[in-house]
Short mmCIF file of C-alpha atoms in Angstrom, two decimals:
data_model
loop_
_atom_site.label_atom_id
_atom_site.label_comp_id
_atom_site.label_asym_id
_atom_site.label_seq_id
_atom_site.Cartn_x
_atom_site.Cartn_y
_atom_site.Cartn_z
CA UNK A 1 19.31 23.14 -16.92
CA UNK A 2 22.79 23.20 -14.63
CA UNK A 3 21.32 25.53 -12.25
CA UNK A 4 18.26 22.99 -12.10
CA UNK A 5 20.31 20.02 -11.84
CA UNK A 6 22.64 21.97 -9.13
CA UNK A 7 19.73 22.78 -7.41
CA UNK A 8 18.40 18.93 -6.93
CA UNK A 9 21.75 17.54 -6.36
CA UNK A 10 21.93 19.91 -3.27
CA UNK A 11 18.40 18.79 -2.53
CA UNK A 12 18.85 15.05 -2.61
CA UNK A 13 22.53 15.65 -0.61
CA UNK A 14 21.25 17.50 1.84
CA UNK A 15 18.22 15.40 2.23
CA UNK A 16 20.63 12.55 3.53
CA UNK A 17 22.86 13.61 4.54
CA UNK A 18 21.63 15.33 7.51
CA UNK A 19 20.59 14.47 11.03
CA UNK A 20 16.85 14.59 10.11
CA UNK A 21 17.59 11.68 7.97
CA UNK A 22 18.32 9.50 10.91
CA UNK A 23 16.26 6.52 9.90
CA UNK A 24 18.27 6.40 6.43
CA UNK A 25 21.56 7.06 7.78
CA UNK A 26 20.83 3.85 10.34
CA UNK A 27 19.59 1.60 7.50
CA UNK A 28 23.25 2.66 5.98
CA UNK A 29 24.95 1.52 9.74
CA UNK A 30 23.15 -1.67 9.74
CA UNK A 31 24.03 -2.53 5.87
CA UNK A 32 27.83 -1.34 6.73
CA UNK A 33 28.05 -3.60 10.04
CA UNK A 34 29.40 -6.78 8.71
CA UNK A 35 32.32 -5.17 6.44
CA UNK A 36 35.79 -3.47 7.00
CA UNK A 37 37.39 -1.11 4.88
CA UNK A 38 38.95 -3.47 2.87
CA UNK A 39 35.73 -4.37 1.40
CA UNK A 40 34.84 -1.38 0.40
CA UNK A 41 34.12 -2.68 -3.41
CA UNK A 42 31.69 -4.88 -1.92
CA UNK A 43 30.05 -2.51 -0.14
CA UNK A 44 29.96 -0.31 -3.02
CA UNK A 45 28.22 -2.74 -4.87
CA UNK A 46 25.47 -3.36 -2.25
CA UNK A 47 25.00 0.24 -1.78
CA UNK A 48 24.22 0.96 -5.35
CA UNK A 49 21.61 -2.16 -5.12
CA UNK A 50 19.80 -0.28 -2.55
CA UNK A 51 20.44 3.27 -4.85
CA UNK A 52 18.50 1.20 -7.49
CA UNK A 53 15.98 0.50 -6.12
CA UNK A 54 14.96 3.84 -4.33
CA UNK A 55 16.18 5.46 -7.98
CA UNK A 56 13.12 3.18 -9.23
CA UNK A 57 10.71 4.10 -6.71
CA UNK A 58 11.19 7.99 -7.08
CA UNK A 59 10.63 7.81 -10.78
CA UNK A 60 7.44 5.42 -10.49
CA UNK A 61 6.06 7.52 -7.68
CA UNK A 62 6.85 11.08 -9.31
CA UNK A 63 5.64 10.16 -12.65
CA UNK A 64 2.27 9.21 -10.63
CA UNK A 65 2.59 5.56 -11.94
CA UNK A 66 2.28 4.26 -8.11
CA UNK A 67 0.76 6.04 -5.27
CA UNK A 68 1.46 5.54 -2.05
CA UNK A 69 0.50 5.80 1.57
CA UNK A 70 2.68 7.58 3.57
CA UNK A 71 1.98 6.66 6.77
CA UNK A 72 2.89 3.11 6.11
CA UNK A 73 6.50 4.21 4.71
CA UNK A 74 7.28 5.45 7.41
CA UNK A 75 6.48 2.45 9.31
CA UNK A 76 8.33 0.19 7.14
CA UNK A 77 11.26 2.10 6.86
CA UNK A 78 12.25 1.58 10.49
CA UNK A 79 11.34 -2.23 10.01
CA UNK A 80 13.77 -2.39 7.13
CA UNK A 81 16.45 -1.36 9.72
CA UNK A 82 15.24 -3.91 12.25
CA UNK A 83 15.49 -6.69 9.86
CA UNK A 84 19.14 -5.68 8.63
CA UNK A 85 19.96 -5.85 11.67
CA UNK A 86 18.75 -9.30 12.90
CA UNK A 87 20.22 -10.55 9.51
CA UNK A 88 23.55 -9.37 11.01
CA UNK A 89 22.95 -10.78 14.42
CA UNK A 90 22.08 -14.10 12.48
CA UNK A 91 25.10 -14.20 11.04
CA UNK A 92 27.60 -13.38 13.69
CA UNK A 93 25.69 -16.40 15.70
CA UNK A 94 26.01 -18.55 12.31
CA UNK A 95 30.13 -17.48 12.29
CA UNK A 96 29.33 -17.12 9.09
CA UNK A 97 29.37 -13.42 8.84
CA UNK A 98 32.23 -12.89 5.91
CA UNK A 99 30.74 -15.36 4.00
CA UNK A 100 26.70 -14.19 4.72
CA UNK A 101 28.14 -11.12 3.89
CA UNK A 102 28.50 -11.62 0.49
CA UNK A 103 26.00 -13.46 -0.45
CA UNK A 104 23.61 -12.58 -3.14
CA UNK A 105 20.52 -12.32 -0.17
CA UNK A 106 22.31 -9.02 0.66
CA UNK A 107 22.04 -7.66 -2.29
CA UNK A 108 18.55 -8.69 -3.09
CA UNK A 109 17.43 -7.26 0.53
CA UNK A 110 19.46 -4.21 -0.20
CA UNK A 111 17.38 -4.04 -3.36
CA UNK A 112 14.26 -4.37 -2.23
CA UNK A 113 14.70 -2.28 1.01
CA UNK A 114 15.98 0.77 -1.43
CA UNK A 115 12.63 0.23 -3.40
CA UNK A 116 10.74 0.94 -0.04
CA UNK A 117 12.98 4.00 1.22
CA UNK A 118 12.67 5.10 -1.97
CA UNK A 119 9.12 5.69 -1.18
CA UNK A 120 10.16 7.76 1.88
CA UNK A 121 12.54 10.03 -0.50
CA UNK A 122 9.98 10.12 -2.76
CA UNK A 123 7.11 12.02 -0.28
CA UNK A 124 9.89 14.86 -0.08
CA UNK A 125 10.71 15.40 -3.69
CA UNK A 126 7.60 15.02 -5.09
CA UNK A 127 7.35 18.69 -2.91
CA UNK A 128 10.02 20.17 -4.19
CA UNK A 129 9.54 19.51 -8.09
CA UNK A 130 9.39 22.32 -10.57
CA UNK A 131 6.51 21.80 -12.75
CA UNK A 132 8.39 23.66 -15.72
CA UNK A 133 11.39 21.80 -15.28
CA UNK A 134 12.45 18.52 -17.13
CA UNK A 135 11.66 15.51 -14.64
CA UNK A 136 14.26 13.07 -15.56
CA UNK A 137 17.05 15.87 -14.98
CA UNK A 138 15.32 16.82 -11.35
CA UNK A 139 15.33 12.82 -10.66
CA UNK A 140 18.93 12.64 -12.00
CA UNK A 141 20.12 15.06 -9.79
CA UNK A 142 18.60 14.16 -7.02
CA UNK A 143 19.43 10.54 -7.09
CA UNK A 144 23.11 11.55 -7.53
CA UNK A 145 22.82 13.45 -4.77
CA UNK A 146 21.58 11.21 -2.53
CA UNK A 147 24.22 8.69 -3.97
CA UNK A 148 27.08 11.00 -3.19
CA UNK A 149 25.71 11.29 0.55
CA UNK A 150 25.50 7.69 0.83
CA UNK A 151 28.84 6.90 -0.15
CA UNK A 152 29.66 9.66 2.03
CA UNK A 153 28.30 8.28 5.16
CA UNK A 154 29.41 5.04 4.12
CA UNK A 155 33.16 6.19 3.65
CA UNK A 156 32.43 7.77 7.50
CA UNK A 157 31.41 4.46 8.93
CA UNK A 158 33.93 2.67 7.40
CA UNK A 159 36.75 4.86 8.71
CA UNK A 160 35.49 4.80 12.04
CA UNK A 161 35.00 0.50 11.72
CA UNK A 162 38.44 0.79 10.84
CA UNK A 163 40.25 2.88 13.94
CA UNK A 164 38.51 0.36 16.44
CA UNK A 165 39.57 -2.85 14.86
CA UNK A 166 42.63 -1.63 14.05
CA UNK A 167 43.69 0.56 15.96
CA UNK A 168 41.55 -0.06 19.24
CA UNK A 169 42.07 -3.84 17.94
CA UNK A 170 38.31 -4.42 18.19
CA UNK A 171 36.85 -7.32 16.55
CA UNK A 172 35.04 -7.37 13.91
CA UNK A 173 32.22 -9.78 15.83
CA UNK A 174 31.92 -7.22 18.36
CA UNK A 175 31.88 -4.28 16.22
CA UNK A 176 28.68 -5.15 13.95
CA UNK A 177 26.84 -6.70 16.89
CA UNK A 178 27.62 -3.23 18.02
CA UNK A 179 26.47 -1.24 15.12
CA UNK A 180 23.34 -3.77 14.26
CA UNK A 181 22.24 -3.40 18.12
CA UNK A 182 22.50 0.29 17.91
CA UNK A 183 20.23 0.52 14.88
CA UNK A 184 18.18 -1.94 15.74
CA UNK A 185 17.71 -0.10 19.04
CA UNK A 186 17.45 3.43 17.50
CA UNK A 187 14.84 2.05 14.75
CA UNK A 188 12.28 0.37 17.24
CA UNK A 189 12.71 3.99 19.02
CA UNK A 190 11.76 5.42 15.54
CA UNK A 191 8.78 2.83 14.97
CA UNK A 192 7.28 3.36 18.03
CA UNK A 193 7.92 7.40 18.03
CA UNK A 194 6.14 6.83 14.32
CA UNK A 195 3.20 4.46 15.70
CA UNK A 196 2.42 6.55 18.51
CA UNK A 197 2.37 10.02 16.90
CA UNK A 198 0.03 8.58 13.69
#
């Protein structure tokens, strides 16, 4: 059972964090753009809303309760980015941005976007299961995984928030229009890149 466990934990860790995970990791930028370091609880708290909801998706989808198509994943995905990102942008213009920030519509988009790329984790682990093995320790370990590379990222993007505000003395306005422009940018790249290949 450890070796199993060990096994998916590396799976799901290396499955984000990575560069092939780009479309995750940018999801992760535009969630991160409208916090600083000191808010790190916060964040923590909207990161595991998104962790719950892909956690809910993998099990539904690997336990064959839900099927699902995966060419439209990977079309939403990018369009979960997009959206996080004009959230931000609707906030800076609001000036409302540390109070939008914490507001419980976060956490419910964070939710539901984490139920949809759960769906694109799920495509890749569903290939990787052991038949043998106990499911709900290959899910646990996987979901931990990814977890761990989330926070990891997160903890990366956070550090590097804080050296241009602080030290750079970069405002915070101009930082997450930065960040949510970048991903927004990146993730119409990706949708297009994903409409034109299917």
């Amino acid at each position: 059972m450890s070796d199993t466990f060990g096994l998916y934990f590396k799976i799901g860790f290396t499955h984000i964090y990575n560069l092939a995970a780009l479309d995750h990791i940018l999801f992760l930028v535009a969630l991160c753009a409208l916090f600083t370091i000191a808010d790190w609880r916060k964040l923590l708290v909207l990161i595991t809303a998104f962790t719950i909801g892909h956690c809910l998706t993998l099990a539904l989808v690997s336990m064959d309760v839900i099927r699902v198509n995966t060419r439209y994943v990977e079309l939403l995905i990018p369009v979960t980015i997009m959206l996080t990102a004009i959230y931000n942008l609707y906030a800076l213009r609001r000036k409302e941005d540390r109070l939008l920030s914490q507001s419980s519509n976060q956490y419910i988009m964070a939710l539901v976007f984490g139920w949809i790329h759960g769906m694109g984790f799920s495509n890749y682990l569903r290939s990787t299961l052991f038949p043998g093995e106990s499911l709900t320790t290959q899910l646990l370990a996987f979901n931990l995984g990814i977890e761990l590379g989330q926070i990891l990222i997160v903890g990366q993007i956070l550090l590097i928030g804080y050296i241009f505000m602080t030290i750079l003395k970069i405002k915070l306005e101009h930082w997450a229009f930065t960040l949510s422009g970048l991903a927004f940018g990146l993730s119409l790249y990706l949708l297009i890149a994903q409409w034109l290949i299917k």
